[in-house]
Each structure stands twice: as structure tokens, then as C-alpha cells.
PDB file of C-alpha atoms in Angstrom:
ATOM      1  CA  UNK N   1      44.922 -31.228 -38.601  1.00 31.00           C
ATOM      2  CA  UNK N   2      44.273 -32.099 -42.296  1.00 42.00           C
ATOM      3  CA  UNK N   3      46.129 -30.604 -45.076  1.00 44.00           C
ATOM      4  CA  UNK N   4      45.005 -27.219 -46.850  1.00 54.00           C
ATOM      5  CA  UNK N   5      42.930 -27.317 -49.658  1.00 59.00           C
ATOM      6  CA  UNK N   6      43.059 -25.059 -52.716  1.00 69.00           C
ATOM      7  CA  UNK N   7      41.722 -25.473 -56.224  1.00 80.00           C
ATOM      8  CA  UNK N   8      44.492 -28.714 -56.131  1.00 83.00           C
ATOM      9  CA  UNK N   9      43.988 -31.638 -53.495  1.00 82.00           C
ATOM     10  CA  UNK N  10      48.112 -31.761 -53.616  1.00 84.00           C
ATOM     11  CA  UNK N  11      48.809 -28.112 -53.277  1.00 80.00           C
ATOM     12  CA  UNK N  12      50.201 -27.306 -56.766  1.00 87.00           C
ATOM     13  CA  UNK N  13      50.080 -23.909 -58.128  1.00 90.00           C
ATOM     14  CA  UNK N  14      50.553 -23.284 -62.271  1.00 95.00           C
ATOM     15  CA  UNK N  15      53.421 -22.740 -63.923  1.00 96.00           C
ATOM     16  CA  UNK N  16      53.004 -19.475 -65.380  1.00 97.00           C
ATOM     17  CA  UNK N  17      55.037 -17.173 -67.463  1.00 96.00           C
ATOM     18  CA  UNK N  18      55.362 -13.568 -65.532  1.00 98.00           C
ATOM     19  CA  UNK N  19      54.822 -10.268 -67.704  1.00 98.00           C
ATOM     20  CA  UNK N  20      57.952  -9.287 -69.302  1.00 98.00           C
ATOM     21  CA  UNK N  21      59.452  -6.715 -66.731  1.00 98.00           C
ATOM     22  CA  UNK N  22      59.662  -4.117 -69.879  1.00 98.00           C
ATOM     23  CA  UNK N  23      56.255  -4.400 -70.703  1.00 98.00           C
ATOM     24  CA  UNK N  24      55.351  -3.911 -66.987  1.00 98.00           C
ATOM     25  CA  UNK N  25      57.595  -0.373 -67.188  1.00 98.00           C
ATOM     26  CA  UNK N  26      56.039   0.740 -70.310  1.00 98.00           C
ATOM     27  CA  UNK N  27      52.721   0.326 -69.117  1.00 98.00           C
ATOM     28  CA  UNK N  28      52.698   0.689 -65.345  1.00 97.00           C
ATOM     29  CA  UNK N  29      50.158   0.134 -62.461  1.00 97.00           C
ATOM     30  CA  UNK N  30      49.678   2.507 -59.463  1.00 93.00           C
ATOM     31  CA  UNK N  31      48.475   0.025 -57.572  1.00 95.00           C
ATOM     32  CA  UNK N  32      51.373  -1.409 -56.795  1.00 96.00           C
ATOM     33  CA  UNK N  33      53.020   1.595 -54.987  1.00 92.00           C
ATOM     34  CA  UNK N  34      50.121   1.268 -52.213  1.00 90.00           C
ATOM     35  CA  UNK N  35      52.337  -2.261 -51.633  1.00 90.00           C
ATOM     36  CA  UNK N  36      55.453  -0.564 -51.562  1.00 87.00           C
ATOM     37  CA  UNK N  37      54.259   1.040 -48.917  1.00 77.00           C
ATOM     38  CA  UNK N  38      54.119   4.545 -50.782  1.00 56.00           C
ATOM     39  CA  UNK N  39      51.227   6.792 -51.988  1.00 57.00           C
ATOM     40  CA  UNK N  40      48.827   7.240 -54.917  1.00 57.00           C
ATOM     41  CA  UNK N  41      46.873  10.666 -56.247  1.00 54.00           C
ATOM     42  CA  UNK N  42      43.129   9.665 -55.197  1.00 53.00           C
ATOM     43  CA  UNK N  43      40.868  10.159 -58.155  1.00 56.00           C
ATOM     44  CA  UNK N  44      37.851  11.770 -56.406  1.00 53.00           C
ATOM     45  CA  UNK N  45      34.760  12.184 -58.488  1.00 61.00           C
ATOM     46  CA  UNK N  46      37.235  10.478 -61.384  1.00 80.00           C
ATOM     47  CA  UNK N  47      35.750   8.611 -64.729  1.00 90.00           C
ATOM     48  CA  UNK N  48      36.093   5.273 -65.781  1.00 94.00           C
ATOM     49  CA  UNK N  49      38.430   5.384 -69.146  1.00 96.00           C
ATOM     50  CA  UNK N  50      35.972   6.045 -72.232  1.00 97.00           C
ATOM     51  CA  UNK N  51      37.492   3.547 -74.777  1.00 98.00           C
ATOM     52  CA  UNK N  52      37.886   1.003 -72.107  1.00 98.00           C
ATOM     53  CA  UNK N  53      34.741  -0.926 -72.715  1.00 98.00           C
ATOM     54  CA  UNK N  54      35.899  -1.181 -76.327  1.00 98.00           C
ATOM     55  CA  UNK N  55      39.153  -2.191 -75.848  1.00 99.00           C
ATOM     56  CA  UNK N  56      38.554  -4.783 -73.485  1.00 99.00           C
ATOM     57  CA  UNK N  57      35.792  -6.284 -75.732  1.00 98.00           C
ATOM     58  CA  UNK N  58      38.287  -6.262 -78.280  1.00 98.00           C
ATOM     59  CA  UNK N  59      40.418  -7.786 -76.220  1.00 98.00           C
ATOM     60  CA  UNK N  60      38.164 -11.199 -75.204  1.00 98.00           C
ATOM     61  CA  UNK N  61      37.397 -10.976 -79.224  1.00 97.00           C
ATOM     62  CA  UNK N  62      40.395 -11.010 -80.683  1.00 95.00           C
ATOM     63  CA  UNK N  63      43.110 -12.831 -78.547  1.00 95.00           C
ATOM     64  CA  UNK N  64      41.145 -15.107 -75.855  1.00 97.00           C
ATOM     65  CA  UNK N  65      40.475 -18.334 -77.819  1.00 98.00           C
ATOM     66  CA  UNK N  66      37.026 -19.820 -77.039  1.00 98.00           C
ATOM     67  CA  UNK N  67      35.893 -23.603 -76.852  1.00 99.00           C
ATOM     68  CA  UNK N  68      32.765 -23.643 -75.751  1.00 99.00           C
ATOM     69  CA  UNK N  69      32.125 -27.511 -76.089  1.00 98.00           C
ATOM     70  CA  UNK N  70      28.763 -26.824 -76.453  1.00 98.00           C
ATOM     71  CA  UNK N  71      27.563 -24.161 -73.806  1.00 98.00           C
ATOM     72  CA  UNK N  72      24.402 -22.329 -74.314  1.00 98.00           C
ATOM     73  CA  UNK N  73      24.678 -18.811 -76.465  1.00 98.00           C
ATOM     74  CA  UNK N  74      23.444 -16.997 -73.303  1.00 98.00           C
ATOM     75  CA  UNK N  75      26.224 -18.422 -71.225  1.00 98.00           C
ATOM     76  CA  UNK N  76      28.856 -17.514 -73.667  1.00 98.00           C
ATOM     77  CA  UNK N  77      28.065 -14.467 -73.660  1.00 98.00           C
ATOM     78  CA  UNK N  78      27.681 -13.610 -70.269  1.00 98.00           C
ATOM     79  CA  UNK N  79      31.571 -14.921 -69.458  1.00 98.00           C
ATOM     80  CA  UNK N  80      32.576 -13.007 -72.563  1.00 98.00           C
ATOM     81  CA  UNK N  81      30.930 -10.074 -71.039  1.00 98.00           C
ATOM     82  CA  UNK N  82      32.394 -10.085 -67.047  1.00 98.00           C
ATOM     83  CA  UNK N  83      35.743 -10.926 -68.145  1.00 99.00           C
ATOM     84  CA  UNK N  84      35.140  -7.661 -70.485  1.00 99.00           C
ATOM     85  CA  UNK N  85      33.949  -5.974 -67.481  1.00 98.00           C
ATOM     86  CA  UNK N  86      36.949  -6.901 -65.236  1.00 99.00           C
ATOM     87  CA  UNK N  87      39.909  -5.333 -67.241  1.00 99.00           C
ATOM     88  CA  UNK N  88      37.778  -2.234 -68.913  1.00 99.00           C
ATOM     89  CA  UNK N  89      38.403   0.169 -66.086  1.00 98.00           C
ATOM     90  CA  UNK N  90      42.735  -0.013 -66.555  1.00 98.00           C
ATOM     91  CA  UNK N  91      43.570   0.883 -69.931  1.00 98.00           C
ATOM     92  CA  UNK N  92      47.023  -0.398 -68.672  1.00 98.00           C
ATOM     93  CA  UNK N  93      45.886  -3.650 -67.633  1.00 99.00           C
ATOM     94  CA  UNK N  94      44.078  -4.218 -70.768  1.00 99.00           C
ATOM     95  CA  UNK N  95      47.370  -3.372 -72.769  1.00 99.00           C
ATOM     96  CA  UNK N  96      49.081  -5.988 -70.405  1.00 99.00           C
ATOM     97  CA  UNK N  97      46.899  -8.831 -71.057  1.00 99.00           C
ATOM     98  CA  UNK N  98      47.081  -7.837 -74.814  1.00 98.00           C
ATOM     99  CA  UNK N  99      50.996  -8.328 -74.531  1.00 98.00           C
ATOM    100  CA  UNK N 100      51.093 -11.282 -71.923  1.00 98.00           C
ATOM    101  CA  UNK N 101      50.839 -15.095 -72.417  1.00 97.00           C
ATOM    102  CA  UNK N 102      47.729 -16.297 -74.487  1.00 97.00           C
ATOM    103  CA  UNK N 103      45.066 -17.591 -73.066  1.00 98.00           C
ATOM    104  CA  UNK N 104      42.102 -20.005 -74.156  1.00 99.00           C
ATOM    105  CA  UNK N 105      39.179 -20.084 -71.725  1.00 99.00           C
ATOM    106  CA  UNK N 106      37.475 -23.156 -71.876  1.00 99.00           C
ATOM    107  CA  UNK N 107      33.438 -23.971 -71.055  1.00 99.00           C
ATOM    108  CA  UNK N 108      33.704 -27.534 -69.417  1.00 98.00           C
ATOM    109  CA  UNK N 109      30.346 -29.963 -69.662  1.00 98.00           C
ATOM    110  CA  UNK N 110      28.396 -31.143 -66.894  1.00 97.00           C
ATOM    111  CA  UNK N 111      29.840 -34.348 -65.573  1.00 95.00           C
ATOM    112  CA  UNK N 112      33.303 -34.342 -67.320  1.00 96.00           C
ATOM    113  CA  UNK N 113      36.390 -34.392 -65.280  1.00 95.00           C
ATOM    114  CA  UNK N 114      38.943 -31.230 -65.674  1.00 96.00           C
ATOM    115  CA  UNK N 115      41.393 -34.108 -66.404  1.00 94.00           C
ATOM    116  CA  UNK N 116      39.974 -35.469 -69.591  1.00 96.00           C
ATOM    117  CA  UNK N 117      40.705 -32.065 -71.359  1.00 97.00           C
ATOM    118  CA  UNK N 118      44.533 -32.061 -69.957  1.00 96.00           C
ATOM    119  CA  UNK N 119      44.335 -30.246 -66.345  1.00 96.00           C
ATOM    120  CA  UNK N 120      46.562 -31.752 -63.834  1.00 94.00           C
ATOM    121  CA  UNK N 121      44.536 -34.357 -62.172  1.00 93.00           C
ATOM    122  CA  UNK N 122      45.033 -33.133 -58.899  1.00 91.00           C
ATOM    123  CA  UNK N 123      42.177 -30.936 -59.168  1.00 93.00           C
ATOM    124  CA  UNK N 124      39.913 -30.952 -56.840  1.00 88.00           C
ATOM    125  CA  UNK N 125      36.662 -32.313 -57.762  1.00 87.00           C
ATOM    126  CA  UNK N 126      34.700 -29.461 -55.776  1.00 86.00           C
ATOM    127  CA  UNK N 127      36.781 -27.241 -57.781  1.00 91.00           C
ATOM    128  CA  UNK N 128      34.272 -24.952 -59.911  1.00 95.00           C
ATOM    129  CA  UNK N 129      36.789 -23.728 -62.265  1.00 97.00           C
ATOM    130  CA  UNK N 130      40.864 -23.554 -62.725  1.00 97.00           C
ATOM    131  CA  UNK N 131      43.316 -21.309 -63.912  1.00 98.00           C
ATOM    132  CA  UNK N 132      46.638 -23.656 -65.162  1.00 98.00           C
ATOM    133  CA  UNK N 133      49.665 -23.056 -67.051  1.00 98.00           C
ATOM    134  CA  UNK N 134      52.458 -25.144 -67.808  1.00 96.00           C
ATOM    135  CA  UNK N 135      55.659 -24.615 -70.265  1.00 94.00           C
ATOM    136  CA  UNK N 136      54.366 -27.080 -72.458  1.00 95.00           C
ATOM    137  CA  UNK N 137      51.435 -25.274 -73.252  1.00 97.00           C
ATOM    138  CA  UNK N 138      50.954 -22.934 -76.022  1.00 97.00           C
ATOM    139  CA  UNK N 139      48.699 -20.961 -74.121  1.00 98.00           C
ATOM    140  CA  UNK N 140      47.243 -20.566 -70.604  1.00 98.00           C
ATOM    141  CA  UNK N 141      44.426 -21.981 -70.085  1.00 99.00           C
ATOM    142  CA  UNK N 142      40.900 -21.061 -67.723  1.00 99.00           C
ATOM    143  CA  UNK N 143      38.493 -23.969 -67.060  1.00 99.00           C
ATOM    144  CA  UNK N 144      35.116 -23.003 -65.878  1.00 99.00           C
ATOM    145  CA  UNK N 145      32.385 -25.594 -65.386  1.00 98.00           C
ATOM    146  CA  UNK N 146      29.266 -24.796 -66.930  1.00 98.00           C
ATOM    147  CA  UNK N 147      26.493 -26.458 -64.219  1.00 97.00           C
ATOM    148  CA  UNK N 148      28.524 -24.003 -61.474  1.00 96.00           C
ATOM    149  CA  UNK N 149      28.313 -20.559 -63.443  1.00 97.00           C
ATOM    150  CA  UNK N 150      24.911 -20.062 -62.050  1.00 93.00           C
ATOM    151  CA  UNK N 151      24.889 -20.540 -58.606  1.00 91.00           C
ATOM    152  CA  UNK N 152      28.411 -19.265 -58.395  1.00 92.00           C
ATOM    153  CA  UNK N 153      28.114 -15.680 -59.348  1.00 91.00           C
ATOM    154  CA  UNK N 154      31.647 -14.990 -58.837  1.00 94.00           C
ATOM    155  CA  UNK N 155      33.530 -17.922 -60.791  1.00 96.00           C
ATOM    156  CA  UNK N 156      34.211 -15.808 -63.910  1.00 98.00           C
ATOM    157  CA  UNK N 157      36.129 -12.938 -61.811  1.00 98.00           C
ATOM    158  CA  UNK N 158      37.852 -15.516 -59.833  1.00 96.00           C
ATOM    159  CA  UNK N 159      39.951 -17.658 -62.039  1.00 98.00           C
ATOM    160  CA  UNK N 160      40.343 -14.491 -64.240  1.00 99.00           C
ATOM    161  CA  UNK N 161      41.594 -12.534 -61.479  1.00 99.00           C
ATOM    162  CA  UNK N 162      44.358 -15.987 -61.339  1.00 98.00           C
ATOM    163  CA  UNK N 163      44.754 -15.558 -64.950  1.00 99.00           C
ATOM    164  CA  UNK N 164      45.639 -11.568 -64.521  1.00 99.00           C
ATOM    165  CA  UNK N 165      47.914 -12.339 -61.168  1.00 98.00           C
ATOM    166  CA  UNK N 166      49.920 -15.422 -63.635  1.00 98.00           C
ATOM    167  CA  UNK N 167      49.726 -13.468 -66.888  1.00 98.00           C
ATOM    168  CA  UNK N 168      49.503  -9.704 -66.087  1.00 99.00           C
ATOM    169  CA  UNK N 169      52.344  -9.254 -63.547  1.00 99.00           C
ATOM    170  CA  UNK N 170      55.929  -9.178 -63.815  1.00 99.00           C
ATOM    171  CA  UNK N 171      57.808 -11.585 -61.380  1.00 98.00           C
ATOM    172  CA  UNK N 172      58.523  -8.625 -59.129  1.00 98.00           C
ATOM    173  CA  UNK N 173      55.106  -7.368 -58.837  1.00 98.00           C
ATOM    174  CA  UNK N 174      54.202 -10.725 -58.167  1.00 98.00           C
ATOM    175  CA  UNK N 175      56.670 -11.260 -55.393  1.00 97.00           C
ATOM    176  CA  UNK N 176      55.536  -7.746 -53.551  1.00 97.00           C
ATOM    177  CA  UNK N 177      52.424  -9.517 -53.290  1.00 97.00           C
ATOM    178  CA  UNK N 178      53.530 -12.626 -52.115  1.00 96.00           C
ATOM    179  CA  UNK N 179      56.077 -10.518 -49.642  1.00 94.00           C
ATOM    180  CA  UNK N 180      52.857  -8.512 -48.471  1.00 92.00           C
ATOM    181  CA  UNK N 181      50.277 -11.154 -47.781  1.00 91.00           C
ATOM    182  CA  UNK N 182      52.453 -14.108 -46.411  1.00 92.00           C
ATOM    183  CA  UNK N 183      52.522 -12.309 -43.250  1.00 87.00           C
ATOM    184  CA  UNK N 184      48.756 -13.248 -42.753  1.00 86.00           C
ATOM    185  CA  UNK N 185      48.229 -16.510 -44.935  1.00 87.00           C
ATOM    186  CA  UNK N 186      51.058 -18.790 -44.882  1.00 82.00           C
ATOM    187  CA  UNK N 187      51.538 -20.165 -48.225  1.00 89.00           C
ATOM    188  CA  UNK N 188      51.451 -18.931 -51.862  1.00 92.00           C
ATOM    189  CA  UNK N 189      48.692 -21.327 -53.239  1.00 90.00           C
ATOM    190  CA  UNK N 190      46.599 -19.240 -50.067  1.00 89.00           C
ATOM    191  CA  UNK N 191      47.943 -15.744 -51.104  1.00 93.00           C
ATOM    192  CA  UNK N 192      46.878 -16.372 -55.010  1.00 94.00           C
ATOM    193  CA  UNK N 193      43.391 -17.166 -53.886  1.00 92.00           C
ATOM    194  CA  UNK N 194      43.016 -14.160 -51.372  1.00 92.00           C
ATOM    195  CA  UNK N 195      44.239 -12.314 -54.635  1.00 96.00           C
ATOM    196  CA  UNK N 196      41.039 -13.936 -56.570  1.00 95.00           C
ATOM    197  CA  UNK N 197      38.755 -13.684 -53.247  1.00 92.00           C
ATOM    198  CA  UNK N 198      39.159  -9.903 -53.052  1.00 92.00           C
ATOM    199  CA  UNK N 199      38.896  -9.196 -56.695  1.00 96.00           C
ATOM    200  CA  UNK N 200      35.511 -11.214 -56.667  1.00 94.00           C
ATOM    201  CA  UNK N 201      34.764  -8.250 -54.101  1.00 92.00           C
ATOM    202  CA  UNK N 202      34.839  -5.202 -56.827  1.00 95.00           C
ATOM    203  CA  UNK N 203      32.524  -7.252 -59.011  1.00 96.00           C
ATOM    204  CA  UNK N 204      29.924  -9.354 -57.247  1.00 92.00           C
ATOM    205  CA  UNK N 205      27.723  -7.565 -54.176  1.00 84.00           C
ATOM    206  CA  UNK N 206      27.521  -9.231 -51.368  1.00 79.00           C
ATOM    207  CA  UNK N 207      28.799 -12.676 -50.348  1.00 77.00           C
ATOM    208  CA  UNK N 208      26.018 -15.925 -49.574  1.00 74.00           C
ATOM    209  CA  UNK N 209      26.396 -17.442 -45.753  1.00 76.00           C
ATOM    210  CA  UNK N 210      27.540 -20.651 -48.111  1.00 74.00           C
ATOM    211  CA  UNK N 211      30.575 -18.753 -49.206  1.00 75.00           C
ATOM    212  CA  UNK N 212      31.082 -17.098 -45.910  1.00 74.00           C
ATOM    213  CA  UNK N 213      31.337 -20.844 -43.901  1.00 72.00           C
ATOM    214  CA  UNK N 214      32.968 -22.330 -46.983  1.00 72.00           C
ATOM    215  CA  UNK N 215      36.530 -24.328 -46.147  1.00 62.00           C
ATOM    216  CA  UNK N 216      39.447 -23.263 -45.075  1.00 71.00           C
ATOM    217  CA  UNK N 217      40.802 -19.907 -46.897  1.00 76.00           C
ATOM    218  CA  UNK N 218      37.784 -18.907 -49.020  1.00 77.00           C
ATOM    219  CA  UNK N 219      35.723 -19.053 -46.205  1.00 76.00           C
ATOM    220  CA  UNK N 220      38.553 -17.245 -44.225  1.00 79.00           C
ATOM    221  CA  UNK N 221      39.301 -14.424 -46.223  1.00 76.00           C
ATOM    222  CA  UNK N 222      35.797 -13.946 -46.994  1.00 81.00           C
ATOM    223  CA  UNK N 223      35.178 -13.383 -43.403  1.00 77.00           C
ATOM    224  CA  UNK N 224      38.099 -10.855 -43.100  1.00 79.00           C
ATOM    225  CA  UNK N 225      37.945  -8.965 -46.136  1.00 80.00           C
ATOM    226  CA  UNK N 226      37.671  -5.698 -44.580  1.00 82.00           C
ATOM    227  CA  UNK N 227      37.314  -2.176 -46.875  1.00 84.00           C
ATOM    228  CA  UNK N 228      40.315  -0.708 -44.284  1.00 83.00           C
ATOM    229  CA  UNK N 229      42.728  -3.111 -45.516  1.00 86.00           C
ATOM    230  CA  UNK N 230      45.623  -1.952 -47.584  1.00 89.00           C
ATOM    231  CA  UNK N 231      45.391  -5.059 -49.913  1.00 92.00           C
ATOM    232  CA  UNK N 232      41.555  -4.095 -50.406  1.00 92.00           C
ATOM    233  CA  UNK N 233      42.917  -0.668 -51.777  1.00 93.00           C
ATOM    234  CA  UNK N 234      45.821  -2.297 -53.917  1.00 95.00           C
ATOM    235  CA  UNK N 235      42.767  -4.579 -55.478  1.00 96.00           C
ATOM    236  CA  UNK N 236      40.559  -1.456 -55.819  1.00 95.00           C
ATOM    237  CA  UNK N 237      43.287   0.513 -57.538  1.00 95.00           C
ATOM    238  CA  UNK N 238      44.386  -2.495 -59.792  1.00 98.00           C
ATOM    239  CA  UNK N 239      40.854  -2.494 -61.430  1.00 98.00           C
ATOM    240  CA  UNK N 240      39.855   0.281 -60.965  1.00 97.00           C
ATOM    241  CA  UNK N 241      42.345   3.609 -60.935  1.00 95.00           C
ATOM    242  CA  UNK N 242      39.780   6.366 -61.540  1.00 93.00           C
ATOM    243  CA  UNK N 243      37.584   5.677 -58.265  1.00 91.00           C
ATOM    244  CA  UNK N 244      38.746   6.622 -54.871  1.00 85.00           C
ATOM    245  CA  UNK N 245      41.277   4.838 -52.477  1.00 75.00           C
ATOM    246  CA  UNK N 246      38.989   2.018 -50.507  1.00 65.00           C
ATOM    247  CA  UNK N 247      38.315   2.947 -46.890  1.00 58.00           C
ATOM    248  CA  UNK N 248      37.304   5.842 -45.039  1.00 49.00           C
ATOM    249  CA  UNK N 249      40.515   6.505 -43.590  1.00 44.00           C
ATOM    250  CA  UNK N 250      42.439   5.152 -47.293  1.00 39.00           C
ATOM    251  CA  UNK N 251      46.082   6.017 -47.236  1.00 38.00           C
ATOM    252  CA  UNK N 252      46.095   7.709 -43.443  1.00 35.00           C
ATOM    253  CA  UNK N 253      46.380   4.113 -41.477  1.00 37.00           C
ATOM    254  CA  UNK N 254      47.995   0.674 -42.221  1.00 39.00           C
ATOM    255  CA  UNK N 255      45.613  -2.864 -40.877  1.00 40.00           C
ATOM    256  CA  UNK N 256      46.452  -6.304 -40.787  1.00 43.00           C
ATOM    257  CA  UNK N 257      46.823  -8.675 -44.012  1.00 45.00           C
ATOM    258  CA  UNK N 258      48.729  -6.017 -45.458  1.00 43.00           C
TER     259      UNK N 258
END
């Protein structure tokens, strides 16, 4: 049987720098008590935050650092705008990123490697985008390719949702995760990209019979991601606090992957 294959053709995973554990207590996340195995107060008929829009503009303003390398105005602006869209419904999460590890997001050209601007070059060469850290860095660090952002709706919310999981979490919220989900997938690399799978869910409707049949865990998780699962409702609540618990029977009955 060959090898799994992740967004690395050797396996790696970044090096990242967890959320300092008292930020995560000043600024806490209910969705993280649905892991625990423990309950949350559905928000039925609740509102998204009002200043969350702003804030999470401000956020991509003022402390993601840019390099375009050239990417059309249109383009920029759209990525500016769904990572915007992804943190604006958790006040808490915004605050989070705000205190967490820097991050540059980075716009690679058509038919340059992810290597020539310092990625590990174990990345994959189908790999439409990366989220990489290393101790050595001053910042984190997204790369998404520009030829892929159109066909692949969902890029944008996928390596951010890595960038959130690396950045965003402390070490033991982190390790809940892993603890929940290794149950079902059998390594961490596979966990972190169910994480990103299932967050592409709450952004992008409706998954192409490409991604459905595409290798080995995207295609899988893809396939299984099921509104009845507990990690659906952890995802749901992590983004999105104010709306209702996922699943018509939410917080009644347990499934599998969590």
C-alpha cells in the first residue's frame, strides 16, 4: 500500500507556536467543551456579533502582512475578504489571532515552486496552497497559488483554517483535538486536514465529484463529513457561536469520528 499523502510528500507537519494558554483563558471558546464531552447553551434564532465584520477586517489590515508578488487587485481582495469572513463570527477568535503568532500570507505565481520562496521542499507539487511554520521564522507563513484560487473555491478557508488550528489554539486545545479524532484517522498530519476539510464546510456550499473522489483523506473525509457528527458541531461552534448546534438531534446523541 503506498504511503499517505498530505500537503508534504514526506509527512511533515509545521512547527508552530501554540496560543499562550493565558490568552486562551482570557478569551475562551465554547466549542471546545462539545470535545470534552460536555454541553453548550444553543443560540437559537442568535445574531452574528455586530462589530465582527470590522474587527476582523481590521484584523487582515493591520497585522497579516501581504506579498502579493504580483496578483491581480481582484484576487487580493477576494482572499483579503474570506479570510475576513472566516474569523468575523467569534469575537474571541478574532482577539486570538490578534494575540497569536504573526502571520504573512503569501500570493505564489503561476509556475514557481513553493520552495523558491523558503517552504520545505517536501511539498507536494499538487499541493494548492500551505500553511508552514518553523522557529526560525519571524512569522507564520500561508502560501496560496494564484492559478488554483479559481477552480478551488475552498483554498482560502483551508490553509487558514491550518493557520487558526497552529496559531489560534493553545497546546491543550490542540491535543483534545488530536485525542478526539485519532480514533477515526490515524495520524496527526490526517487529523489537521479533517480540521481544514470541515471548516471548508461552513464556508463553501457544496463539494465537486472531483473533491469527493480526490486521494486518500480529502477525498475521505469529504465523503464522511456528516452534519450528526460531534466534530461537525465543535467546527460549527468554533466559527460560528451565535447559530445553532449542527444536527437535528445536536447535543442528544454521540456518532463516529468524534
Amino acid at each position: 500500500m503506498a504511503p499517505e499523502r498530505y500537503e508534504t510528500l514526506d509527512g511533515s507537519t509545521p512547527d508552530v507556536t501554540p496560543l499562550a494558554a493565558e490568552v486562551g483563558l482570557k478569551q475562551p471558546l465554547s466549542a471546545f467543551t462539545l470535545l470534552e464531552g460536555g454541553d453548550v447553551f444553543e443560540s437559537r434564532g442568535g445574531r452574528p456579533p455586530a462589530e465582527g465584520p470590522a474587527k476582523a477586517r481590521a484584523y487582515v489590515s493591520a497585522k497579516l502582512e501581504l506579498k502579493p508578488y504580483g496578483a491581480p487587485a481582484a484576487q487580493v481582495k477576494r482572499v483579503q475578504e474570506e479570510m475576513a469572513r472566516q474569523l468575523a463570527g467569534n469575537l474571541q477568535l478574532i482577539a486570538r489571532m490578534e494575540a497569536a503568532r504573526p502571520l504573512t500570507l503569501e500570493l505564489i505565481p503561476p509556475g514557481h515552486t513553493l520552495a523558491k520562496y523558503g517552504y520545505p521542499r517536501a511539498v507536494s507539487p499538487q499541493a494548492a496552497g500551505l500553511f508552514w511554520d518553523h522557529p526560525d521564522w519571524p512569522r507564520a507563513r500561508i502560501a496560496l497559488r494564484q492559478d488554483r484560487l479559481e477552480s478551488e473555491q475552498y483554498l482560502v478557508f483551508h490553509e487558514m483554517a491550518h493557520a487558526i488550528q497552529g496559531l489560534a489554539f493553545t497546546r491543550k486545545e490542540s491535543e483534545l483535538i488530536y485525542r478526539t479524532m485519532l480514533r477515526t484517522y490515524r495520524s496527526r498530519a490526517a487529523v489537521d486536514e479533517v480540521f481544514a476539510i470541515y471548516s471548508e464546510r461552513e464556508f463553501v456550499t457544496g463539494v465537486s465529484e472531483h473533491d469527493l473522489r480526490a486521494p486518500g483523506v480529502y477525498g475521505m473525509a469529504r465523503q464522511r463529513w456528516n452534519e450528526e457528527h460531534v466534530f461537525t458541531r465543535f467546527v460549527r461552534n468554533l466559527y460560528f457561536p451565535y447559530k445553532p448546534l449542527a444536527g437535528g438531534t445536536a447535543g442528544m446523541t454521540s456518532s463516529s469520528f468524534g
